[in-house]
Short mmCIF file of C-alpha atoms in Angstrom, two decimals:
data_model
loop_
_atom_site.label_atom_id
_atom_site.label_comp_id
_atom_site.label_asym_id
_atom_site.label_seq_id
_atom_site.Cartn_x
_atom_site.Cartn_y
_atom_site.Cartn_z
CA UNK A 4 -17.79 -21.72 5.13
CA UNK A 5 -21.70 -22.27 3.09
CA UNK A 6 -21.39 -24.32 -0.07
CA UNK A 7 -21.27 -22.45 -2.50
CA UNK A 8 -18.69 -20.41 -1.01
CA UNK A 9 -16.55 -23.90 -0.72
CA UNK A 10 -16.92 -24.32 -4.99
CA UNK A 11 -15.83 -21.07 -5.07
CA UNK A 12 -12.56 -21.60 -3.56
CA UNK A 13 -12.37 -25.08 -5.00
CA UNK A 14 -9.08 -24.98 -7.38
CA UNK A 15 -11.05 -26.84 -9.97
CA UNK A 16 -14.05 -23.33 -10.18
CA UNK A 17 -14.48 -23.53 -14.02
CA UNK A 18 -15.28 -21.00 -16.32
CA UNK A 19 -18.37 -21.74 -16.86
CA UNK A 20 -18.92 -21.63 -12.73
CA UNK A 21 -17.25 -18.47 -13.07
CA UNK A 22 -19.99 -16.88 -15.25
CA UNK A 23 -22.90 -18.51 -13.33
CA UNK A 24 -21.64 -17.43 -9.55
CA UNK A 25 -22.45 -14.59 -7.81
CA UNK A 26 -19.15 -13.93 -8.08
CA UNK A 27 -20.52 -9.98 -8.20
CA UNK A 28 -21.99 -9.91 -4.99
CA UNK A 29 -19.95 -7.41 -3.65
CA UNK A 30 -20.89 -4.64 -6.09
CA UNK A 31 -24.62 -5.24 -5.23
CA UNK A 32 -24.43 -2.84 -2.60
CA UNK A 33 -23.58 0.17 -4.66
CA UNK A 34 -25.59 -0.76 -7.34
CA UNK A 35 -27.97 -3.61 -6.13
CA UNK A 36 -30.66 -2.67 -8.74
CA UNK A 37 -28.61 -3.02 -11.84
CA UNK A 38 -27.52 -6.71 -11.55
CA UNK A 39 -25.17 -8.51 -13.75
CA UNK A 40 -25.45 -8.87 -17.45
CA UNK A 41 -23.80 -10.55 -20.56
CA UNK A 42 -20.72 -7.94 -21.93
CA UNK A 43 -22.21 -8.57 -25.65
CA UNK A 44 -25.49 -7.11 -24.90
CA UNK A 45 -24.00 -3.58 -23.84
CA UNK A 46 -22.18 -2.82 -27.05
CA UNK A 47 -22.77 0.76 -28.61
CA UNK A 48 -24.89 1.13 -31.36
CA UNK A 49 -22.75 3.87 -32.91
CA UNK A 50 -19.18 5.32 -32.64
CA UNK A 51 -18.81 8.15 -30.79
CA UNK A 52 -16.43 11.14 -31.48
CA UNK A 53 -13.60 10.84 -28.97
CA UNK A 54 -14.69 14.61 -27.31
CA UNK A 55 -18.35 13.14 -26.70
CA UNK A 56 -16.61 10.18 -24.47
CA UNK A 57 -16.28 9.64 -21.11
CA UNK A 58 -12.19 9.01 -20.75
CA UNK A 59 -10.03 7.06 -18.30
CA UNK A 60 -6.79 9.29 -18.54
CA UNK A 61 -4.76 7.10 -14.89
CA UNK A 62 -5.22 3.48 -16.07
CA UNK A 63 -6.94 1.01 -13.74
CA UNK A 64 -5.76 -0.94 -9.98
CA UNK A 65 -6.98 -3.50 -7.86
CA UNK A 66 -6.63 -4.19 -4.07
CA UNK A 67 -7.18 -5.27 -0.68
CA UNK A 68 -7.10 -8.72 -2.20
CA UNK A 69 -7.72 -11.10 0.22
CA UNK A 70 -10.13 -14.13 0.91
CA UNK A 71 -12.31 -14.11 -1.89
CA UNK A 72 -12.21 -10.51 -2.42
CA UNK A 73 -11.06 -8.15 -4.44
CA UNK A 74 -11.37 -3.93 -5.14
CA UNK A 75 -11.15 -2.90 -8.47
CA UNK A 76 -10.35 1.09 -8.93
CA UNK A 77 -10.44 4.08 -12.08
CA UNK A 78 -11.00 7.25 -12.33
CA UNK A 79 -12.97 9.08 -15.43
CA UNK A 80 -12.64 12.75 -16.36
CA UNK A 81 -16.26 13.12 -16.30
CA UNK A 82 -19.62 12.45 -14.41
CA UNK A 83 -20.60 8.80 -15.62
CA UNK A 84 -20.62 5.15 -14.18
CA UNK A 85 -18.21 2.30 -14.03
CA UNK A 86 -18.91 -0.76 -15.52
CA UNK A 87 -16.53 -3.53 -15.25
CA UNK A 88 -16.47 -6.85 -16.97
CA UNK A 89 -14.53 -10.17 -15.82
CA UNK A 90 -13.59 -12.81 -17.21
CA UNK A 91 -11.15 -16.23 -16.80
CA UNK A 92 -9.97 -15.71 -20.21
CA UNK A 93 -7.63 -12.83 -21.84
CA UNK A 94 -9.62 -12.57 -24.64
CA UNK A 95 -13.06 -12.06 -22.75
CA UNK A 96 -14.76 -14.44 -25.18
CA UNK A 97 -17.22 -15.36 -21.83
CA UNK A 98 -17.78 -12.70 -18.86
CA UNK A 99 -19.66 -10.85 -16.28
CA UNK A 100 -20.80 -7.51 -16.58
CA UNK A 101 -20.68 -5.51 -12.76
CA UNK A 102 -21.42 -1.57 -12.45
CA UNK A 103 -19.48 0.26 -9.82
CA UNK A 104 -20.21 3.54 -8.47
CA UNK A 105 -21.46 6.68 -10.25
CA UNK A 106 -17.61 8.91 -11.00
CA UNK A 107 -18.85 11.80 -9.64
CA UNK A 108 -17.17 15.28 -8.99
CA UNK A 109 -17.34 15.01 -5.36
CA UNK A 110 -14.32 12.03 -5.34
CA UNK A 111 -12.56 13.66 -7.97
CA UNK A 112 -14.20 11.43 -10.91
CA UNK A 113 -12.97 8.23 -8.90
CA UNK A 114 -14.74 4.94 -8.45
CA UNK A 115 -14.36 1.05 -7.53
CA UNK A 116 -16.77 -1.42 -7.19
CA UNK A 117 -15.90 -4.33 -4.83
CA UNK A 118 -16.12 -8.01 -5.61
CA UNK A 119 -17.11 -11.00 -3.61
CA UNK A 120 -16.55 -14.73 -4.19
CA UNK A 121 -13.75 -15.21 -6.37
CA UNK A 122 -12.08 -18.19 -7.44
CA UNK A 123 -8.54 -18.03 -6.17
CA UNK A 124 -5.27 -18.91 -7.50
CA UNK A 125 -7.17 -18.10 -11.03
CA UNK A 126 -5.59 -14.86 -13.04
CA UNK A 127 -9.35 -13.29 -13.40
CA UNK A 128 -9.07 -10.78 -16.13
CA UNK A 129 -11.07 -7.34 -15.99
CA UNK A 130 -12.07 -4.87 -18.28
CA UNK A 131 -13.59 -1.02 -17.06
CA UNK A 132 -15.34 1.20 -19.11
CA UNK A 133 -16.93 4.38 -17.82
CA UNK A 134 -20.73 4.81 -19.36
CA UNK A 135 -22.22 8.09 -20.35
CA UNK A 136 -25.20 8.35 -17.54
CA UNK A 137 -27.71 10.02 -20.46
CA UNK A 138 -26.75 7.95 -23.07
CA UNK A 139 -25.69 4.75 -21.57
CA UNK A 140 -24.56 3.16 -25.11
CA UNK A 141 -21.59 5.39 -24.86
CA UNK A 142 -18.50 3.94 -23.40
CA UNK A 143 -14.95 5.03 -22.90
CA UNK A 144 -12.16 3.05 -24.51
CA UNK A 145 -11.83 0.09 -22.20
CA UNK A 146 -8.33 0.14 -20.08
CA UNK A 147 -7.56 -3.90 -19.23
CA UNK A 148 -5.92 -5.47 -15.87
CA UNK A 149 -5.76 -8.28 -14.20
CA UNK A 150 -5.36 -9.92 -10.69
CA UNK A 151 -4.82 -13.01 -8.63
CA UNK A 152 -6.15 -13.94 -4.97
CA UNK A 153 -3.28 -16.25 -3.72
CA UNK A 154 -3.95 -18.79 -1.11
CA UNK A 155 -1.66 -21.74 1.02
CA UNK A 156 -2.37 -24.25 -1.99
CA UNK A 157 0.94 -22.99 -3.57
CA UNK A 158 3.48 -20.74 -3.14
CA UNK A 159 2.88 -17.08 -2.03
CA UNK A 160 4.93 -14.45 -3.60
CA UNK A 161 4.78 -10.58 -2.56
CA UNK A 162 6.27 -7.35 -2.44
CA UNK A 163 6.59 -3.94 -0.43
CA UNK A 164 8.35 -0.53 -0.26
CA UNK A 165 7.42 2.78 0.35
CA UNK A 166 8.54 6.11 -0.49
CA UNK A 167 7.39 7.44 -3.98
CA UNK A 168 8.30 10.59 -6.01
CA UNK A 169 10.41 12.17 -2.59
CA UNK A 170 12.63 15.05 -1.87
CA UNK A 171 11.72 16.47 -5.62
CA UNK A 172 13.13 13.02 -7.59
CA UNK A 173 9.74 13.21 -9.83
CA UNK A 174 8.58 11.19 -13.38
CA UNK A 175 12.53 11.89 -15.50
CA UNK A 176 11.21 10.53 -19.08
CA UNK A 177 14.66 10.61 -19.92
CA UNK A 178 15.87 8.19 -17.31
CA UNK A 179 12.80 6.19 -18.11
CA UNK A 180 10.31 7.30 -15.31
CA UNK A 181 9.79 5.50 -12.22
CA UNK A 182 12.00 2.30 -12.97
CA UNK A 183 11.46 0.48 -9.94
CA UNK A 184 7.98 -0.73 -10.47
CA UNK A 185 8.64 -2.03 -13.82
CA UNK A 186 11.40 -4.38 -12.39
CA UNK A 187 8.92 -5.25 -9.50
CA UNK A 188 6.18 -5.72 -12.63
CA UNK A 189 8.30 -8.32 -14.63
CA UNK A 190 9.12 -10.54 -10.66
CA UNK A 191 5.09 -10.81 -11.36
CA UNK A 192 3.90 -10.72 -7.38
CA UNK A 193 0.97 -11.59 -5.88
CA UNK A 194 0.34 -8.43 -4.86
CA UNK A 195 2.37 -5.55 -3.44
CA UNK A 196 2.21 -3.50 -0.19
CA UNK A 197 3.36 0.06 -0.64
CA UNK A 198 4.03 1.21 2.83
CA UNK A 199 3.62 4.83 2.75
CA UNK A 200 4.95 8.25 1.88
CA UNK A 201 2.76 6.89 -1.59
CA UNK A 202 2.91 10.46 -2.11
CA UNK A 203 5.10 13.66 -1.00
CA UNK A 204 2.71 16.37 -0.56
CA UNK A 205 5.05 18.41 1.09
CA UNK A 206 7.80 17.85 -1.22
CA UNK A 207 7.24 20.08 -5.00
CA UNK A 208 8.30 18.75 -7.99
CA UNK A 209 10.67 21.09 -10.32
CA UNK A 210 11.09 20.72 -13.58
CA UNK A 211 15.03 20.72 -13.32
CA UNK A 212 17.00 19.62 -10.88
CA UNK A 213 20.94 20.71 -11.43
CA UNK A 214 23.29 17.58 -9.89
CA UNK A 215 26.66 17.99 -8.31
CA UNK A 216 28.18 16.76 -11.09
CA UNK A 217 26.66 19.08 -13.32
CA UNK A 218 24.36 17.06 -15.37
CA UNK A 219 20.09 18.58 -14.73
CA UNK A 220 17.79 16.22 -14.08
CA UNK A 221 14.65 16.45 -15.69
CA UNK A 222 10.84 16.05 -14.04
CA UNK A 223 8.05 15.87 -15.65
CA UNK A 224 5.77 18.45 -13.32
CA UNK A 225 1.88 19.44 -13.26
CA UNK A 226 1.08 22.75 -11.20
CA UNK A 227 -0.05 20.98 -8.10
CA UNK A 228 3.23 19.50 -8.07
CA UNK A 229 4.69 22.72 -8.18
CA UNK A 230 3.74 23.73 -4.09
CA UNK A 231 2.95 22.24 -1.10
CA UNK A 232 -0.16 21.13 -1.22
CA UNK A 233 -3.33 22.34 0.70
CA UNK A 234 -5.87 22.58 -0.84
CA UNK A 235 -8.31 18.77 -1.67
CA UNK A 236 -7.22 19.37 -4.99
CA UNK A 237 -3.71 19.73 -4.53
CA UNK A 238 -3.62 16.54 -2.47
CA UNK A 239 -4.85 15.26 -5.21
CA UNK A 240 -3.21 16.04 -7.91
CA UNK A 241 0.11 14.57 -6.05
CA UNK A 242 -1.74 11.36 -6.42
CA UNK A 243 -2.36 11.83 -9.89
CA UNK A 244 1.21 12.88 -10.53
CA UNK A 245 2.60 9.60 -9.57
CA UNK A 246 -0.03 8.19 -12.13
CA UNK A 247 1.39 9.71 -15.03
CA UNK A 248 4.26 7.67 -15.20
CA UNK A 249 3.79 4.65 -17.52
CA UNK A 250 5.72 2.17 -15.23
CA UNK A 251 3.64 2.89 -12.40
CA UNK A 252 0.05 2.47 -14.46
CA UNK A 253 1.73 -1.13 -16.21
CA UNK A 254 2.18 -2.00 -12.65
CA UNK A 255 -0.79 -0.88 -11.12
CA UNK A 256 -2.82 -2.93 -13.79
CA UNK A 257 -1.16 -6.09 -13.25
CA UNK A 258 -0.45 -6.17 -9.51
CA UNK A 259 -2.85 -5.70 -6.93
CA UNK A 260 -2.66 -3.30 -4.59
CA UNK A 261 -2.67 -3.04 -0.31
CA UNK A 262 -1.96 0.67 0.40
CA UNK A 263 -0.87 2.24 3.69
CA UNK A 264 -0.16 5.83 4.56
CA UNK A 265 2.59 7.41 6.37
CA UNK A 266 3.95 11.52 6.84
CA UNK A 267 4.54 12.96 3.79
CA UNK A 268 0.77 12.05 2.27
CA UNK A 269 0.06 15.38 5.11
CA UNK A 270 3.24 16.76 6.11
CA UNK A 271 6.65 15.20 7.34
CA UNK A 272 6.39 14.21 10.55
CA UNK A 273 2.71 15.27 10.93
CA UNK A 274 0.71 14.79 13.97
CA UNK A 275 -2.98 15.26 14.03
CA UNK A 276 -2.82 18.57 17.04
CA UNK A 277 0.16 19.85 15.42
CA UNK A 278 -0.11 23.87 14.26
CA UNK A 279 2.33 24.60 11.36
CA UNK A 280 5.42 27.18 11.73
CA UNK A 281 6.62 26.52 8.16
CA UNK A 282 5.94 30.05 5.61
CA UNK A 283 5.18 27.49 2.30
CA UNK A 284 1.31 26.77 4.09
CA UNK A 285 -0.87 29.46 4.65
CA UNK A 286 -3.10 26.69 6.39
CA UNK A 287 -1.63 25.89 9.09
CA UNK A 288 -3.69 23.79 11.10
CA UNK A 289 -2.10 19.81 10.54
CA UNK A 290 -5.67 18.68 11.22
CA UNK A 291 -7.11 20.43 8.30
CA UNK A 292 -4.52 19.01 6.09
CA UNK A 293 -4.85 15.97 7.08
CA UNK A 294 -8.25 15.74 6.83
CA UNK A 295 -7.83 17.08 2.93
CA UNK A 296 -4.83 14.11 2.50
CA UNK A 297 -6.92 11.74 3.74
CA UNK A 298 -10.12 12.13 1.81
CA UNK A 299 -7.46 12.15 -1.22
CA UNK A 300 -5.81 9.34 -0.35
CA UNK A 301 -9.34 7.35 -0.03
CA UNK A 302 -10.20 8.46 -3.57
CA UNK A 303 -6.91 7.66 -5.04
CA UNK A 304 -6.05 4.21 -3.41
CA UNK A 305 -7.75 0.56 -3.89
CA UNK A 306 -9.60 0.29 -0.81
CA UNK A 307 -12.59 -1.91 0.48
CA UNK A 308 -15.84 0.49 -0.11
CA UNK A 309 -16.47 -0.48 4.15
CA UNK A 310 -12.85 1.07 4.59
CA UNK A 311 -13.47 4.29 2.98
CA UNK A 312 -16.73 4.65 4.58
CA UNK A 313 -15.07 4.26 8.08
CA UNK A 314 -12.22 6.34 6.90
CA UNK A 315 -9.90 2.95 8.29
CA UNK A 316 -6.15 2.74 7.17
CA UNK A 317 -5.77 0.16 9.83
CA UNK A 318 -7.03 -3.99 8.61
CA UNK A 319 -6.06 -7.08 7.77
CA UNK A 320 -6.29 -9.96 5.20
CA UNK A 321 -6.01 -13.64 5.26
CA UNK A 322 -4.38 -15.67 2.46
CA UNK A 323 -4.99 -19.65 3.47
CA UNK A 324 -3.27 -21.36 6.27
CA UNK A 325 0.42 -19.79 6.00
CA UNK A 326 -0.61 -16.04 5.66
CA UNK A 327 -2.74 -13.39 7.19
CA UNK A 328 -1.43 -9.83 6.99
CA UNK A 329 -2.06 -6.58 9.56
CA UNK A 330 -1.83 -3.13 7.89
CA UNK A 331 -1.33 -0.81 10.68
CA UNK A 332 -1.89 3.13 10.85
CA UNK A 333 1.13 5.22 12.72
CA UNK A 334 -0.50 8.56 11.91
CA UNK A 335 -3.94 8.50 12.76
CA UNK A 336 -3.82 8.49 16.40
CA UNK A 337 -0.50 9.45 17.55
CA UNK A 338 -0.70 11.97 20.72
CA UNK A 339 2.60 14.81 19.31
CA UNK A 340 5.49 13.98 18.48
CA UNK A 341 7.11 15.02 22.32
CA UNK A 342 10.77 14.28 24.36
CA UNK A 343 9.13 10.37 24.42
CA UNK A 344 10.39 10.05 28.01
CA UNK A 345 7.14 9.41 30.00
CA UNK A 346 7.75 6.52 32.70
CA UNK A 347 3.47 5.66 32.60
CA UNK A 348 1.63 5.27 29.81
CA UNK A 349 -0.89 8.14 28.96
CA UNK A 350 -2.51 10.07 25.99
CA UNK A 351 1.20 11.57 25.59
CA UNK A 352 2.52 8.41 24.40
CA UNK A 353 0.07 7.47 21.94
CA UNK A 354 1.50 6.03 18.59
CA UNK A 355 -0.49 3.16 17.71
CA UNK A 356 -3.19 4.15 20.01
CA UNK A 357 -5.28 1.78 22.28
CA UNK A 358 -8.27 0.94 20.31
CA UNK A 359 -5.85 0.17 17.10
CA UNK A 360 -3.66 -2.03 19.84
CA UNK A 361 -6.54 -3.38 21.08
CA UNK A 362 -7.99 -4.73 17.12
CA UNK A 363 -4.20 -5.90 16.64
CA UNK A 364 -4.00 -7.78 19.64
CA UNK A 365 -7.60 -9.31 18.96
CA UNK A 366 -6.72 -10.03 15.83
CA UNK A 367 -3.15 -12.02 16.36
CA UNK A 368 -4.40 -13.78 18.78
CA UNK A 369 -7.49 -15.64 16.65
CA UNK A 370 -5.42 -15.83 13.17
CA UNK A 371 -5.09 -19.08 12.25
CA UNK A 372 -1.85 -18.61 9.94
CA UNK A 373 1.70 -19.81 10.50
CA UNK A 374 2.94 -16.57 9.49
CA UNK A 375 1.40 -12.81 11.05
CA UNK A 376 2.67 -10.15 9.19
CA UNK A 377 2.86 -6.67 10.23
CA UNK A 378 2.61 -3.99 7.41
CA UNK A 379 4.34 -0.75 9.14
CA UNK A 380 5.14 2.84 8.01
CA UNK A 381 7.92 3.29 10.42
CA UNK A 382 10.63 1.01 11.81
CA UNK A 383 10.07 -0.31 15.70
CA UNK A 384 13.81 0.51 16.44
CA UNK A 385 15.34 3.02 14.75
CA UNK A 386 15.90 6.75 16.27
CA UNK A 387 14.01 9.10 14.19
CA UNK A 388 14.18 12.90 15.64
CA UNK A 389 12.16 15.67 15.00
CA UNK A 390 13.58 18.56 16.25
CA UNK A 391 16.43 19.05 18.56
CA UNK A 392 14.54 17.61 21.30
CA UNK A 393 11.27 15.45 20.11
CA UNK A 394 11.19 12.49 18.10
CA UNK A 395 9.02 11.14 15.49
CA UNK A 396 9.42 7.36 15.95
CA UNK A 397 8.75 5.11 19.39
CA UNK A 398 12.46 4.95 19.62
CA UNK A 399 14.22 7.43 21.31
CA UNK A 400 17.30 6.17 22.25
CA UNK A 401 19.31 3.63 24.21
CA UNK A 402 17.72 2.62 28.25
CA UNK A 403 14.12 1.06 29.49
CA UNK A 404 11.27 0.75 27.64
CA UNK A 405 9.89 5.04 27.63
CA UNK A 406 7.31 7.49 26.27
CA UNK A 407 5.89 5.31 23.26
CA UNK A 408 8.01 2.49 23.43
CA UNK A 409 5.65 1.46 26.25
CA UNK A 410 2.82 0.73 24.14
CA UNK A 411 5.13 -1.59 21.93
CA UNK A 412 6.51 -3.08 25.34
CA UNK A 413 2.83 -4.14 26.25
CA UNK A 414 2.42 -5.52 22.74
CA UNK A 415 5.25 -7.61 22.71
CA UNK A 416 4.43 -9.33 25.88
CA UNK A 417 1.13 -9.52 24.84
CA UNK A 418 2.25 -11.84 21.67
CA UNK A 419 4.85 -13.86 24.25
CA UNK A 420 1.99 -14.35 26.92
CA UNK A 421 -0.64 -15.14 24.22
CA UNK A 422 2.49 -17.99 22.46
CA UNK A 423 1.47 -16.11 19.45
CA UNK A 424 4.61 -17.14 17.27
CA UNK A 425 6.13 -16.38 13.45
CA UNK A 426 5.16 -12.56 13.75
CA UNK A 427 7.48 -10.56 11.04
CA UNK A 428 7.46 -6.35 10.92
CA UNK A 429 7.50 -5.03 7.09
CA UNK A 430 8.20 -1.46 6.39
CA UNK A 431 10.07 0.97 5.05
CA UNK A 432 10.09 5.11 5.76
CA UNK A 433 13.63 5.86 6.15
CA UNK A 434 14.79 5.29 2.70
CA UNK A 435 17.35 2.34 2.83
CA UNK A 436 16.98 -1.54 2.88
CA UNK A 437 17.65 -3.23 6.20
CA UNK A 438 17.11 -6.35 8.27
CA UNK A 439 16.70 -6.53 11.60
CA UNK A 440 16.63 -8.95 14.34
CA UNK A 441 14.81 -8.45 17.51
CA UNK A 442 16.88 -10.17 20.57
CA UNK A 443 15.22 -10.19 23.42
CA UNK A 444 18.46 -11.69 25.05
CA UNK A 445 20.53 -8.56 24.13
CA UNK A 446 17.65 -5.87 25.00
CA UNK A 447 17.12 -3.73 28.16
CA UNK A 448 13.09 -5.15 27.55
CA UNK A 449 13.08 -8.22 27.44
CA UNK A 450 9.45 -10.11 27.60
CA UNK A 451 9.11 -10.99 24.10
CA UNK A 452 9.79 -13.42 21.35
CA UNK A 453 12.03 -12.35 19.09
CA UNK A 454 11.41 -11.45 15.64
CA UNK A 455 12.08 -10.19 12.57
CA UNK A 456 12.02 -6.61 10.87
CA UNK A 457 12.68 -5.85 7.41
CA UNK A 458 13.19 -2.32 5.57
CA UNK A 459 12.71 -1.38 1.61
CA UNK A 460 12.48 1.84 -0.17
CA UNK A 461 12.78 4.06 -1.27
CA UNK A 462 10.65 3.43 -4.10
CA UNK A 463 11.55 7.30 -6.02
CA UNK A 464 12.96 9.62 -3.84
CA UNK A 465 16.06 10.36 -2.17
CA UNK A 466 18.08 8.18 -0.03
CA UNK A 467 19.14 8.29 3.36
CA UNK A 468 20.56 6.86 6.38
CA UNK A 469 21.26 4.88 8.22
CA UNK A 470 19.73 6.21 11.32
CA UNK A 471 20.43 5.08 14.64
CA UNK A 472 19.60 2.09 16.75
CA UNK A 473 17.92 1.80 19.69
CA UNK A 474 18.56 -0.96 22.22
CA UNK A 475 15.68 -0.65 24.05
CA UNK A 476 14.18 -4.06 22.42
CA UNK A 477 17.38 -5.37 21.18
CA UNK A 478 17.64 -4.90 17.09
CA UNK A 479 20.38 -6.30 15.65
CA UNK A 480 21.60 -5.16 12.12
CA UNK A 481 21.89 -7.90 10.05
CA UNK A 482 21.89 -6.17 6.88
CA UNK A 483 21.54 -2.41 5.25
CA UNK A 484 22.74 -0.76 2.36
CA UNK A 485 22.74 2.25 4.17
CA UNK A 486 26.04 3.73 5.37
CA UNK A 487 28.32 6.80 6.27
CA UNK A 488 30.16 6.52 3.16
CA UNK A 489 27.08 6.42 0.66
CA UNK A 490 26.26 10.09 -0.38
CA UNK A 491 22.47 10.58 0.68
CA UNK A 492 19.75 12.20 -1.19
CA UNK A 493 21.17 10.87 -4.45
CA UNK A 494 18.72 10.79 -7.89
CA UNK A 495 17.13 7.28 -8.71
CA UNK A 496 19.34 7.14 -11.08
CA UNK A 497 22.35 6.06 -8.91
CA UNK A 498 20.59 3.17 -7.87
CA UNK A 499 19.61 3.57 -4.32
CA UNK A 500 15.92 2.42 -4.24
CA UNK A 501 14.92 -0.49 -2.98
CA UNK A 502 12.49 -2.87 -2.50
CA UNK A 503 11.82 -6.44 -0.48
CA UNK A 504 10.08 -9.69 -1.38
CA UNK A 505 8.80 -12.34 0.47
CA UNK A 506 7.78 -16.27 -0.87
CA UNK A 507 5.96 -18.37 1.78
CA UNK A 508 6.48 -22.08 0.30
CA UNK A 509 2.95 -23.97 0.10
CA UNK A 510 4.39 -27.15 1.78
CA UNK A 511 6.40 -26.19 4.69
CA UNK A 512 5.30 -22.68 5.23
CA UNK A 513 9.13 -21.86 4.88
CA UNK A 514 9.35 -17.50 4.05
CA UNK A 515 11.75 -16.24 2.39
CA UNK A 516 12.28 -12.84 2.61
CA UNK A 517 14.87 -10.44 0.15
CA UNK A 518 15.82 -7.37 -0.41
CA UNK A 519 16.30 -5.90 -3.94
CA UNK A 520 17.90 -3.10 -5.79
CA UNK A 521 16.69 -1.22 -8.89
CA UNK A 522 17.50 -3.52 -10.92
CA UNK A 523 15.50 -6.58 -9.23
CA UNK A 524 19.02 -8.06 -8.29
CA UNK A 525 19.28 -9.32 -4.60
CA UNK A 526 21.43 -7.99 -1.81
CA UNK A 527 20.24 -10.10 1.10
CA UNK A 528 18.00 -13.51 1.51
CA UNK A 529 17.04 -15.07 4.52
CA UNK A 530 15.16 -18.58 4.76
CA UNK A 531 13.01 -18.24 8.00
CA UNK A 532 11.22 -21.50 9.17
CA UNK A 533 8.38 -21.49 10.92
CA UNK A 534 8.49 -21.98 14.99
#
């Protein structure tokens, strides 16, 4: 670490250092020639009409926080340049200005700026405006947000969950919109892991849904959400739909997000070589749909620019001595869904895929963090069928490791051989909350250290489950919200919506994992001391 980098990470990093620093070095990758300037020099000389000014219709968002870097994201309504003021003071009395990408039609007018050498454990306030390219003094109204990058000098606290706007349950203004996002915001997590199914491109939203008791659930609707997504613009419209909710926009402005995808960003249970047999679709080639979906996902997610360029969703983030997070992509590299009973590994058993597995092994081996949190978009030991004979997940039913399970067995064996301790898996997907302990003493495949997996969700979708357990890796249910007596696919107003939180104590490294309901109430909590 250089002397200047050490200064930026010092807990006493002050406002003067902030203003004088090379804080915006990350942005220079995009706009090196523009540099930085004090915000007061760019005030518009005249007050333009609202129609002539760029607009920010969907708020601001930050993400991919970690180390000393973060991304600030927003979307304009026209061709314009993003500019961001940052300050350690909420009134922006002293601030610095950095320019982001030009918002262009080719990226649906989304824009981001990557900031580096940020101070950690300090609230950083940011103010986004878009600038007219022909008349630089014409600016949009500002949209304000804040972020904070945690480190192990204090307790780290974050949340996770998945499954937003599924099964036709959308934004219901009478209910108060996607309420769970406001519940999570009030807990003030350092960041949030969205564990996939960030949209439901294959689940249209209708204006009204008649409930079993005769009441009507009323959704906000848009043309893009009224049919399955096939065009790039329809996939983009699915992401825009969620941003119409004021709870989501308020949450995004205050809580940085680490995003990954699962199946519903494209179509249910998809794999890259699939050809659809679904009368709702005129585009049958899933590879074509996935390419469009991934472009929209990358445009509307606050991923760092290098990941967007590489089109990579798998990545990792380091938060000091106690925490490193590994984000997985369980979609892009998998083989076709099949009966999943192969006895040797090959193309048909690919799930994470060899390249991603090697990346994960290497990063886990190199990690200096007490806790290695693996963020997965699907649970490991729950059986998820795809039709009558095929499987969507790793799990294929009780018995020895077969099919895709061979890949997981190899990974878990490597973790044991390298004596990598304190791995915890966080996931969503199955639309209920659960805590599972994978016990080698109860497993068919036993060459691994025991570990915990926690499931949370849905955030705003129908509830389901419980899914059958596969005993290959010895999972035990320590808690779950789903039960045969719980009616499935209820609207969010029935309260079957769940998320999780993780707290890591800065002194002892103790990890506390809590599963919570729509109102933030604790349903299950456990303290995990580091090994």
